[in-house]
CSV table of C-alpha atoms and ligand atoms in Angstrom, one decimal:
chain,number,residue,atom,x,y,z
A,1,MET,CA,-38.5,-18.8,-8.3
A,2,SER,CA,-37.4,-16.4,-10.6
A,3,LEU,CA,-34.4,-16.5,-12.5
A,4,HIS,CA,-33.0,-14.2,-10.1
A,5,ARG,CA,-33.5,-15.9,-7.2
A,6,SER,CA,-32.2,-19.3,-8.6
A,7,TRP,CA,-29.1,-17.7,-9.5
A,8,ALA,CA,-28.9,-16.5,-6.0
A,9,ALA,CA,-29.7,-19.7,-4.6
A,10,ALA,CA,-27.2,-21.4,-6.3
A,11,LEU,CA,-24.4,-18.8,-5.7
A,12,ALA,CA,-25.2,-19.4,-1.9
A,13,ALA,CA,-24.9,-23.1,-2.0
A,14,LEU,CA,-21.7,-22.4,-3.9
A,15,LEU,CA,-20.2,-19.9,-1.3
A,16,ALA,CA,-21.2,-22.4,1.4
A,17,LEU,CA,-19.6,-25.2,-0.1
A,18,ALA,CA,-16.1,-22.9,-0.9
A,19,VAL,CA,-16.3,-22.4,3.0
A,20,LEU,CA,-16.6,-26.2,3.6
A,21,LEU,CA,-14.0,-26.7,1.1
A,22,ARG,CA,-11.6,-24.3,2.5
A,23,THR,CA,-12.5,-25.5,6.1
A,24,SER,CA,-11.8,-28.8,5.5
A,25,ALA,CA,-8.2,-27.8,3.4
A,26,GLU,CA,-7.5,-25.9,6.6
A,27,ASP,CA,-7.3,-28.7,8.4
A,28,ASP,CA,-5.1,-30.4,6.0
A,29,ASN,CA,-2.6,-28.0,5.2
A,30,GLY,CA,-3.6,-24.0,5.8
A,31,GLY,CA,-5.9,-22.2,3.5
A,32,SER,CA,-4.8,-20.7,0.6
A,33,PRO,CA,-3.8,-17.2,-0.2
A,34,ILE,CA,-6.7,-14.6,-1.1
A,35,LEU,CA,-6.2,-11.6,-4.2
A,36,ALA,CA,-7.8,-8.1,-4.0
A,37,ARG,CA,-7.9,-6.2,-7.3
A,38,VAL,CA,-6.1,-2.9,-6.3
A,39,SER,CA,-7.1,0.6,-8.2
A,40,LYS,CA,-5.6,4.0,-8.7
A,41,ASP,CA,-7.7,6.9,-8.5
A,42,ALA,CA,-7.4,9.5,-11.5
A,43,SER,CA,-8.5,12.6,-9.5
A,44,THR,CA,-6.6,11.9,-6.1
A,45,SER,CA,-3.6,9.5,-7.3
A,46,LEU,CA,-4.7,7.5,-4.4
A,47,TYR,CA,-5.4,3.7,-4.5
A,48,THR,CA,-8.4,1.4,-3.4
A,49,ILE,CA,-8.6,-2.4,-3.0
A,50,ALA,CA,-11.6,-4.2,-3.5
A,51,ILE,CA,-12.0,-6.3,-0.5
A,52,LYS,CA,-15.7,-5.3,1.1
A,53,VAL,CA,-18.2,-7.7,-0.1
A,54,GLY,CA,-19.9,-6.5,-3.0
A,55,GLY,CA,-16.4,-4.9,-4.6
A,56,VAL,CA,-16.9,-1.7,-2.8
A,57,PRO,CA,-13.5,0.1,-3.3
A,58,LEU,CA,-11.9,1.0,0.2
A,59,LEU,CA,-8.6,3.5,0.5
A,60,LEU,CA,-5.5,1.2,0.6
A,61,ASP,CA,-3.4,2.5,3.2
A,62,LEU,CA,-0.3,1.0,3.8
A,63,ALA,CA,0.6,1.9,7.1
A,64,GLY,CA,-2.9,2.2,8.6
A,65,PRO,CA,-3.7,0.7,11.8
A,66,MET,CA,-6.8,-1.0,11.1
A,67,LEU,CA,-10.1,-1.4,9.1
A,68,TRP,CA,-12.8,1.2,8.9
A,69,LEU,CA,-16.3,2.0,7.4
A,70,ALA,CA,-18.2,4.7,7.0
A,71,ASN,CA,-22.2,5.0,7.3
A,72,CYS,CA,-22.3,1.2,9.0
A,73,PRO,CA,-26.0,0.4,8.9
A,74,THR,CA,-28.3,0.5,12.1
A,75,PRO,CA,-28.4,-1.3,14.2
A,76,HIS,CA,-25.0,-2.8,13.5
A,77,ARG,CA,-22.9,-5.5,15.5
A,78,THR,CA,-20.5,-3.9,18.5
A,79,ILE,CA,-17.7,-5.7,20.4
A,80,PRO,CA,-18.2,-6.0,23.6
A,81,CYS,CA,-15.6,-3.4,26.0
A,82,VAL,CA,-14.0,-6.0,27.7
A,83,SER,CA,-12.8,-8.4,25.2
A,84,PRO,CA,-9.6,-9.4,23.9
A,85,ASP,CA,-10.3,-7.2,20.3
A,86,CYS,CA,-11.6,-4.5,22.4
A,87,ASP,CA,-8.2,-4.4,24.3
A,88,GLU,CA,-6.1,-4.4,20.6
A,89,ILE,CA,-8.5,-1.4,19.5
A,90,THR,CA,-7.8,0.6,22.7
A,91,THR,CA,-4.5,-0.4,22.9
A,92,THR,CA,-3.6,0.2,18.7
A,93,TYR,CA,-1.9,3.0,18.2
A,94,ARG,CA,-3.8,6.2,18.2
A,95,PRO,CA,-2.5,8.6,15.5
A,96,PRO,CA,-1.6,12.3,17.3
A,97,GLY,CA,-4.4,14.7,18.1
A,98,CYS,CA,-7.0,11.5,17.9
A,99,PRO,CA,-9.4,12.3,20.9
A,100,LYS,CA,-9.7,9.4,23.6
A,101,PRO,CA,-13.0,7.6,22.6
A,102,LEU,CA,-15.4,8.3,25.2
A,103,PRO,CA,-16.9,5.3,27.4
A,104,GLY,CA,-20.2,4.6,26.1
A,105,PRO,CA,-23.3,5.7,28.4
A,106,ASP,CA,-23.5,3.7,31.8
A,107,GLY,CA,-24.9,-0.2,31.3
A,108,GLN,CA,-24.3,-0.3,27.6
A,109,CYS,CA,-20.6,-1.5,27.2
A,110,ALA,CA,-20.0,-1.2,23.2
A,111,CYS,CA,-16.3,-1.0,22.0
A,112,LEU,CA,-14.9,2.4,20.7
A,113,ALA,CA,-12.5,2.9,18.3
A,114,TYR,CA,-10.9,5.9,16.6
A,115,PRO,CA,-11.0,5.7,12.9
A,116,ARG,CA,-8.5,7.9,11.3
A,117,ASN,CA,-8.7,9.4,7.6
A,118,PRO,CA,-4.7,9.6,6.4
A,119,VAL,CA,-5.4,11.7,3.6
A,120,ASP,CA,-6.3,14.6,5.8
A,121,GLY,CA,-5.4,13.4,9.2
A,122,ARG,CA,-8.6,13.9,10.7
A,123,CYS,CA,-10.2,11.3,13.3
A,124,ARG,CA,-13.4,10.5,15.2
A,125,SER,CA,-14.3,8.1,17.8
A,126,ALA,CA,-16.9,5.3,16.7
A,127,ASP,CA,-18.4,2.1,17.5
A,128,ALA,CA,-16.2,-1.1,16.6
A,129,THR,CA,-18.0,-3.7,14.5
A,130,THR,CA,-17.1,-6.7,12.4
A,131,ILE,CA,-17.3,-5.7,8.8
A,132,THR,CA,-18.2,-8.6,6.2
A,133,LEU,CA,-15.2,-8.8,3.6
A,134,ALA,CA,-14.9,-10.6,0.0
A,135,ALA,CA,-12.0,-12.2,-2.2
A,136,ASN,CA,-11.0,-14.9,-4.2
A,137,ASP,CA,-8.8,-17.4,-3.2
A,138,THR,CA,-6.0,-17.8,-5.4
A,139,ASP,CA,-2.8,-20.1,-6.8
A,140,GLY,CA,-0.9,-16.7,-7.6
A,141,GLN,CA,-1.8,-16.8,-11.3
A,142,ASN,CA,-5.6,-16.4,-11.3
A,143,PRO,CA,-8.3,-15.8,-9.4
A,144,LEU,CA,-10.3,-19.1,-8.0
A,145,PHE,CA,-13.2,-19.4,-5.7
A,146,PRO,CA,-15.0,-16.1,-3.8
A,147,PHE,CA,-15.8,-16.6,-0.4
A,148,PRO,CA,-17.1,-13.7,2.1
A,149,PHE,CA,-15.6,-13.2,5.5
A,150,ARG,CA,-15.9,-11.1,8.7
A,151,ALA,CA,-13.0,-8.9,10.1
A,152,VAL,CA,-12.7,-6.1,13.3
A,153,GLY,CA,-12.9,-2.9,11.8
A,154,SER,CA,-14.6,0.4,13.1
A,155,CYS,CA,-17.5,2.5,11.9
A,156,ALA,CA,-17.0,5.7,10.7
A,157,PRO,CA,-19.8,8.7,10.3
A,158,GLY,CA,-20.3,9.9,7.0
A,159,GLU,CA,-18.0,13.3,6.6
A,160,LEU,CA,-14.7,11.2,7.4
A,161,LEU,CA,-14.5,10.1,3.8
A,162,ALA,CA,-14.1,13.5,2.4
A,163,SER,CA,-10.6,13.7,0.4
A,164,LEU,CA,-11.0,10.0,-0.2
A,165,PRO,CA,-11.5,8.5,-3.9
A,166,ALA,CA,-15.0,9.2,-5.1
A,167,GLY,CA,-16.8,5.9,-4.0
A,168,ALA,CA,-14.6,5.1,-1.3
A,169,ALA,CA,-16.4,3.6,1.6
A,170,GLY,CA,-13.5,3.8,4.1
A,171,VAL,CA,-10.5,2.8,4.8
A,172,ALA,CA,-8.3,-0.4,4.3
A,173,GLY,CA,-5.2,-0.2,6.9
A,174,LEU,CA,-2.5,-2.7,6.1
A,175,SER,CA,0.1,-1.9,8.9
A,176,MET,CA,1.9,-4.3,11.0
A,177,LEU,CA,0.0,-4.0,13.7
A,178,PRO,CA,-2.6,-6.5,15.3
A,179,LEU,CA,-5.8,-5.4,13.4
A,180,SER,CA,-4.6,-4.6,10.5
A,181,LEU,CA,-6.2,-6.7,7.5
A,182,PRO,CA,-2.9,-9.0,6.9
A,183,THR,CA,-2.4,-10.0,10.8
A,184,GLN,CA,-6.1,-10.4,10.9
A,185,PHE,CA,-6.0,-12.6,7.3
A,186,ALA,CA,-3.2,-14.3,9.3
A,187,SER,CA,-5.9,-15.9,11.6
A,188,LEU,CA,-9.3,-15.8,9.9
A,189,LEU,CA,-8.0,-17.8,6.7
A,190,SER,CA,-5.1,-19.5,8.2
A,191,VAL,CA,-2.7,-18.2,5.8
A,192,ALA,CA,0.9,-17.0,5.9
A,193,LYS,CA,1.2,-13.6,8.0
A,194,GLU,CA,2.7,-12.1,4.5
A,195,PHE,CA,1.4,-10.1,1.5
A,196,ALA,CA,2.4,-8.9,-1.8
A,197,LEU,CA,1.7,-5.5,-3.4
A,198,CYS,CA,1.5,-4.3,-6.8
A,199,LEU,CA,0.5,-0.5,-7.3
A,200,PRO,CA,-0.9,0.0,-10.9
A,201,SER,CA,-0.2,3.3,-12.5
A,202,GLY,CA,-3.4,2.8,-15.1
A,203,SER,CA,-5.4,-0.3,-15.0
A,204,ASP,CA,-5.8,-2.5,-11.9
A,205,GLY,CA,-3.0,-3.9,-9.8
A,206,VAL,CA,-3.1,-6.5,-7.4
A,207,ALA,CA,-2.6,-7.6,-3.8
A,208,ILE,CA,-2.2,-11.2,-2.5
A,209,PHE,CA,-2.6,-11.7,0.8
A,210,GLY,CA,-1.4,-14.8,2.7
A,211,GLY,CA,2.0,-15.9,0.9
A,212,GLY,CA,2.2,-18.4,-2.2
A,213,SER,CA,3.6,-17.5,-6.0
A,214,PHE,CA,2.6,-14.4,-7.9
A,215,GLN,CA,2.2,-14.6,-11.4
A,216,LEU,CA,2.2,-11.9,-14.1
A,217,LEU,CA,1.7,-11.9,-18.0
A,218,ALA,CA,4.4,-11.4,-19.9
A,219,ALA,CA,6.2,-13.2,-22.6
A,220,PRO,CA,6.3,-15.7,-21.1
A,221,HIS,CA,4.8,-15.2,-18.0
A,222,VAL,CA,7.0,-14.6,-14.7
A,223,GLU,CA,6.6,-16.1,-11.5
A,224,LEU,CA,8.4,-13.4,-9.2
A,225,ALA,CA,7.7,-13.9,-5.7
A,226,GLU,CA,10.0,-16.9,-4.9
A,227,ARG,CA,13.2,-14.5,-6.3
A,228,LEU,CA,11.9,-12.1,-4.3
A,229,ARG,CA,11.5,-14.2,-0.6
A,230,GLN,CA,15.3,-15.4,-1.6
A,231,ASN,CA,16.4,-11.6,-1.3
A,232,PRO,CA,14.7,-10.2,1.8
A,233,LEU,CA,15.6,-7.1,3.4
A,234,PRO,CA,14.8,-6.2,7.1
A,235,LEU,CA,11.9,-3.8,7.7
A,236,LEU,CA,12.7,-1.6,11.1
A,237,LYS,CA,10.6,-1.5,13.8
A,238,HIS,CA,8.9,2.2,14.8
A,239,PRO,CA,8.5,2.3,18.6
A,240,TYR,CA,4.9,3.1,17.9
A,241,ASN,CA,3.1,3.3,15.1
A,242,GLY,CA,2.8,0.4,12.3
A,243,GLY,CA,4.3,1.5,9.1
A,244,TYR,CA,7.3,-0.2,6.8
A,245,TYR,CA,10.0,1.7,7.5
A,246,PHE,CA,13.5,0.6,5.8
A,247,GLY,CA,17.1,1.5,6.3
A,248,ILE,CA,18.6,3.9,3.5
A,249,SER,CA,22.3,4.8,3.8
A,250,GLY,CA,22.2,7.6,1.0
A,251,ILE,CA,20.8,8.2,-2.5
A,252,ALA,CA,22.8,8.9,-5.3
A,253,VAL,CA,22.4,10.5,-8.7
A,254,ASN,CA,24.2,9.2,-12.0
A,255,GLN,CA,25.9,6.9,-9.5
A,256,GLN,CA,27.5,10.3,-7.5
A,257,ARG,CA,26.8,10.1,-3.9
A,258,VAL,CA,23.9,12.9,-3.3
A,259,PRO,CA,25.7,14.9,-0.3
A,260,THR,CA,23.0,14.7,2.4
A,261,PRO,CA,24.0,15.3,6.4
A,262,LEU,CA,25.6,12.5,8.3
A,263,GLY,CA,22.8,9.9,9.7
A,264,ALA,CA,19.9,12.0,8.0
A,265,PHE,CA,17.9,8.8,7.2
A,266,ASP,CA,18.5,7.5,10.4
A,267,LEU,CA,15.3,6.1,12.4
A,268,GLN,CA,15.6,7.7,16.0
A,269,ALA,CA,14.6,4.2,18.0
A,270,SER,CA,13.3,6.5,20.8
A,271,SER,CA,11.6,8.6,19.7
A,272,GLY,CA,10.5,7.6,16.4
A,273,THR,CA,11.4,10.6,14.2
A,274,GLY,CA,13.5,9.9,10.6
A,275,GLY,CA,13.5,7.0,9.0
A,276,VAL,CA,12.3,6.2,5.3
A,277,VAL,CA,8.8,4.7,5.1
A,278,PHE,CA,6.6,3.6,2.6
A,279,SER,CA,3.1,5.2,2.0
A,280,THR,CA,0.5,4.8,-0.3
A,281,VAL,CA,-1.5,7.8,0.9
A,282,THR,CA,1.4,10.0,-0.6
A,283,PRO,CA,1.2,10.2,-4.1
A,284,TYR,CA,5.0,11.4,-5.3
A,285,THR,CA,7.6,10.7,-2.5
A,286,ALA,CA,8.3,13.4,0.3
A,287,LEU,CA,11.9,14.4,1.3
A,288,ARG,CA,12.6,16.5,4.7
A,289,TRP,CA,14.2,19.7,3.4
A,290,ASP,CA,17.8,18.9,4.1
A,291,ILE,CA,17.7,15.8,1.7
A,292,TYR,CA,14.9,17.2,-0.5
A,293,TRP,CA,17.5,20.1,-1.9
A,294,PRO,CA,20.7,18.3,-2.5
A,295,LEU,CA,18.8,15.4,-4.6
A,296,ARG,CA,16.6,18.2,-6.3
A,297,ASN,CA,19.9,19.7,-7.3
A,298,ALA,CA,21.9,17.2,-8.1
A,299,PHE,CA,19.1,15.9,-10.3
A,300,ASP,CA,18.8,19.6,-12.0
A,301,ALA,CA,22.6,19.3,-12.8
A,302,ALA,CA,22.6,15.9,-14.1
A,303,THR,CA,19.8,16.9,-16.3
A,304,SER,CA,21.1,20.3,-17.0
A,305,GLY,CA,21.2,19.7,-20.9
A,306,ILE,CA,17.2,18.8,-21.0
A,307,ALA,CA,15.0,22.0,-21.7
A,308,ARG,CA,12.9,23.4,-18.9
A,309,ALA,CA,9.1,23.6,-18.8
A,310,ASP,CA,7.0,25.5,-16.2
A,311,LYS,CA,6.3,24.3,-13.3
A,312,VAL,CA,3.7,22.5,-12.4
A,313,ALA,CA,2.5,22.2,-8.7
A,314,PRO,CA,3.1,20.5,-6.3
A,315,PHE,CA,6.4,19.8,-8.5
A,316,ASP,CA,9.5,22.3,-8.2
A,317,MET,CA,11.3,21.4,-11.1
A,318,CYS,CA,9.9,20.2,-15.2
A,319,TYR,CA,10.8,19.8,-18.3
A,320,GLN,CA,9.6,19.8,-22.1
A,321,ALA,CA,8.3,16.5,-22.8
A,322,SER,CA,9.3,16.6,-26.2
A,323,ALA,CA,13.3,17.2,-25.1
A,324,LEU,CA,13.2,14.0,-23.7
A,325,THR,CA,13.8,10.3,-25.2
A,326,VAL,CA,11.7,7.9,-24.0
A,327,THR,CA,12.9,4.1,-23.4
A,328,ARG,CA,11.4,0.9,-22.0
A,329,VAL,CA,11.8,2.2,-18.6
A,330,GLY,CA,10.3,5.9,-18.9
A,331,TYR,CA,12.2,8.8,-20.0
A,332,ALA,CA,15.9,8.3,-20.6
A,333,VAL,CA,17.3,10.7,-17.4
A,334,ALA,CA,20.1,9.9,-14.4
A,335,ASN,CA,19.0,7.2,-12.7
A,336,ILE,CA,18.1,7.7,-8.9
A,337,ASP,CA,19.6,4.9,-6.6
A,338,MET,CA,18.3,4.9,-3.2
A,339,MET,CA,21.5,2.6,-1.4
A,340,LEU,CA,19.8,0.5,0.8
A,341,ASP,CA,21.4,-0.8,4.1
A,342,GLY,CA,23.3,-3.8,3.0
A,343,GLY,CA,24.9,-2.8,-0.2
A,344,ARG,CA,21.9,-3.3,-2.7
A,345,ASN,CA,20.4,-0.1,-4.4
A,346,TRP,CA,16.9,0.5,-5.2
A,347,THR,CA,17.5,2.0,-8.5
A,348,LEU,CA,14.8,4.6,-10.1
A,349,PRO,CA,14.8,4.9,-13.6
A,350,GLY,CA,12.5,8.0,-15.7
A,351,ALA,CA,9.3,6.2,-14.9
A,352,SER,CA,9.9,6.1,-11.3
A,353,SER,CA,11.7,9.5,-11.1
A,354,LEU,CA,9.9,11.8,-13.6
A,355,VAL,CA,6.0,11.7,-14.4
A,356,GLN,CA,4.5,12.9,-17.2
A,357,VAL,CA,2.0,16.3,-15.9
A,358,ASN,CA,0.1,17.2,-19.1
A,359,ASP,CA,0.8,16.7,-23.5
A,360,GLN,CA,4.0,18.4,-22.9
A,361,THR,CA,5.1,18.3,-19.7
A,362,VAL,CA,7.2,16.4,-17.3
A,363,CYS,CA,8.2,17.3,-13.8
A,364,PHE,CA,10.6,15.9,-10.9
A,365,ALA,CA,8.3,13.3,-8.9
A,366,PHE,CA,9.3,14.4,-5.5
A,367,VAL,CA,8.2,17.0,-3.4
A,368,GLN,CA,9.6,18.4,-0.3
A,369,MET,CA,7.5,17.5,3.1
A,370,ALA,CA,5.3,19.7,4.6
A,371,SER,CA,4.7,19.5,8.3
A,372,SER,CA,0.6,19.8,7.2
A,373,MET,CA,1.0,16.1,5.8
A,374,PRO,CA,-0.6,13.8,8.3
A,375,THR,CA,1.9,11.2,7.2
A,376,ALA,CA,4.3,13.7,8.2
A,377,ALA,CA,3.3,13.4,12.0
A,378,ASP,CA,6.0,11.4,12.9
A,379,SER,CA,8.6,13.4,11.4
A,380,PRO,CA,10.2,10.9,9.3
A,381,ALA,CA,13.0,11.9,6.8
A,382,VAL,CA,11.4,10.2,3.7
A,383,ILE,CA,8.0,9.4,2.8
A,384,PHE,CA,8.6,6.4,0.2
A,385,GLY,CA,5.3,7.3,-1.9
A,386,GLY,CA,3.2,6.0,-4.5
A,387,HIS,CA,4.5,6.8,-8.0
A,388,GLN,CA,8.1,5.7,-6.8
A,389,MET,CA,6.3,2.2,-5.7
A,390,GLU,CA,4.2,1.9,-8.9
A,391,ASN,CA,4.9,-0.9,-11.1
A,392,ASN,CA,7.1,-2.7,-8.5
A,393,LEU,CA,6.5,-6.1,-6.7
A,394,LEU,CA,6.3,-5.4,-3.2
A,395,MET,CA,6.6,-8.3,-0.3
A,396,PHE,CA,6.0,-7.8,3.0
A,397,ASP,CA,7.0,-10.4,5.8
A,398,LEU,CA,5.1,-9.4,8.9
A,399,VAL,CA,6.5,-12.4,10.9
A,400,LYS,CA,10.2,-12.1,9.7
A,401,GLU,CA,9.5,-8.4,9.6
A,402,THR,CA,11.4,-8.2,6.2
A,403,PHE,CA,10.2,-6.7,3.2
A,404,ALA,CA,11.5,-7.4,-0.7
A,405,PHE,CA,11.4,-5.5,-3.9
A,406,SER,CA,11.6,-6.5,-7.7
A,407,GLY,CA,12.6,-3.0,-9.3
A,408,LEU,CA,10.4,-1.5,-12.0
A,409,LEU,CA,8.9,-4.2,-13.8
A,410,LEU,CA,8.8,-2.6,-16.9
A,411,GLY,CA,12.8,-3.3,-17.0
A,412,ILE,CA,11.4,-7.2,-17.5
A,413,ARG,CA,8.3,-6.1,-20.3
A,414,THR,CA,5.8,-6.3,-17.9
A,415,THR,CA,3.3,-4.1,-15.2
A,416,CYS,CA,1.3,-4.4,-12.2
A,417,SER,CA,-2.0,-4.1,-14.4
A,418,ASN,CA,-0.9,-7.6,-15.7
A,419,PHE,CA,-2.3,-9.8,-13.5
A,420,ASN,CA,-4.4,-12.8,-15.2
A,421,PHE,CA,-7.9,-11.6,-13.7
A,422,THR,CA,-10.0,-14.7,-15.4
A,423,MET,CA,-11.2,-17.3,-13.0
A,424,GLY,CA,-9.1,-20.0,-12.9
A,425,SER,CA,-9.7,-23.8,-11.7
A,426,TYR,CA,-8.0,-26.0,-9.0
B,1,NAG,C1,-13.4,-12.8,-8.4
B,1,NAG,O1,-13.0,-13.1,-9.4
B,1,NAG,C2,-13.7,-12.7,-10.8
B,1,NAG,C3,-13.2,-12.5,-11.5
B,1,NAG,O2,-11.9,-11.4,-11.7
B,1,NAG,C4,-14.5,-11.0,-10.4
B,1,NAG,O3,-15.2,-10.8,-11.0
B,1,NAG,C5,-15.3,-11.3,-8.7
B,1,NAG,O4,-15.7,-10.0,-8.3
B,1,NAG,C6,-13.7,-11.5,-7.3
B,1,NAG,N1,-14.9,-11.7,-6.6
B,1,NAG,C7,-14.5,-11.3,-5.4
B,1,NAG,C8,-15.2,-11.5,-4.2
B,1,NAG,O5,-13.5,-10.7,-5.0
B,2,NAG,C1,24.6,1.1,-5.6
B,2,NAG,O1,25.0,2.3,-6.1
B,2,NAG,C2,26.2,3.5,-5.7
B,2,NAG,C3,25.8,5.0,-6.3
B,2,NAG,O2,25.1,4.8,-7.4
B,2,NAG,C4,27.0,2.7,-6.8
B,2,NAG,O3,28.1,3.4,-6.3
B,2,NAG,C5,27.1,1.2,-5.9
B,2,NAG,O4,28.3,0.3,-7.1
B,2,NAG,C6,25.9,0.4,-6.2
B,2,NAG,N1,26.0,-0.8,-5.8
B,2,NAG,C7,25.7,-1.9,-6.4
B,2,NAG,C8,25.6,-3.1,-5.7
B,2,NAG,O5,25.4,-1.6,-7.4
B,3,NAG,C1,-5.7,-16.1,-17.9
B,3,NAG,O1,-6.1,-17.3,-17.5
B,3,NAG,C2,-7.2,-18.2,-18.0
B,3,NAG,C3,-7.4,-19.4,-16.8
B,3,NAG,O2,-6.5,-19.9,-16.2
B,3,NAG,C4,-6.5,-18.7,-19.2
B,3,NAG,O3,-7.3,-19.5,-20.3
B,3,NAG,C5,-6.1,-18.0,-20.2
B,3,NAG,O4,-5.6,-18.2,-21.0
B,3,NAG,C6,-5.1,-16.8,-19.3
B,3,NAG,N1,-4.8,-15.7,-20.5
B,3,NAG,C7,-3.4,-15.7,-20.9
B,3,NAG,C8,-3.6,-14.2,-21.3
B,3,NAG,O5,-2.3,-15.9,-20.4
């Protein structure tokens, strides 16, 4: 037996043992949470999650309904069209404009799904299948032991990968819907239906599914999950999409409320328009025009003393980097407060409100929402995007329908890239 083969055999034996250990652990007190690396793709500013077996990245879509993988092998497993999984697939939110899946030829009853590319909005119909994933379980501090498992998802034609980060093999949907990864993990792995997400601005960040603690290296290192769980905020239920919506009552710049129209941020319970929704496929927070302009003008006034630079698309207002002072939480500029329902604020300091576009130029990192954005399909008031989520720990509880946020981690001298990915031990 070659060295390579004996390694493979040893690994297979270890994996089998891990599955056995997990199974027996589950009998007692449920499984342990699992961990996946989250990376930022420099050219698209989108995020991928390494949850597919072999570490192949999938686009991380926080609002995505399900999992899909391009170029399934032929043949691949199919799911019977008369089955609970297929019922979920066919009743899962179908994005506007997606073709209804066509029934298969007579005598063949394979369930069809409608995978959608959340970046450009295209969708297709394709076989539902099961997809092999792999992750390490975790104590919230280190990865502990890798194991594979299978989740329900969909195949997709390779052309659906266009506009995703290079190397991404599909999309991992993390929404509140029944076939999203957090929902499936809860039953597949007997873990809590909650997850923690820490989007990086540079090297790898992390997602932990299933609850438990969440620790980052800092001096001394910090456990963040317990405090966050004590300060939850309600998520708002959208009538048909599974996105994470939350309530804000206004926005302030430098402690001054920005004059937005009355009810500008409200989510309309019947039509599903309006509201504020998190999106990891929108690099910079996009605001409806009647919110964007008052905010932009207030920030303009609050930073009037700072030398401007030529605009760099897609941004509308840029500054000369040399005219700005650096602080621990980014360039020193007026804070933006997202005034959350319930009286708390999500404060966005310079690292969240500005983005460095080149050596000389820093821009106001918000854009006006365009109807051409696929994430604008349900006409939210605000799409809270990746740049503003970066280096914040976000926790979502799908049972209690709550979320919690840490605020910018730079403030406590750590970042989402400070998870310790060295294998630990039980
Ligand atoms: C488990 O963690 C180790 C160490 O970070 C990593 O090399 C490996 O790829 C991970 N395995 C899985 C299946 O994620
Ligand atoms: C939230 O922000 C607003 C506007 O900046 C401010 O007036 C208010 O005092 C803040 N509330 C808290 C609890 O910090
Ligand atoms: C990272 O985790 C490993 C394994 O638990 C530990 O030995 C190492 O000291 C940790 N690194 C730091 C910087 O704490």
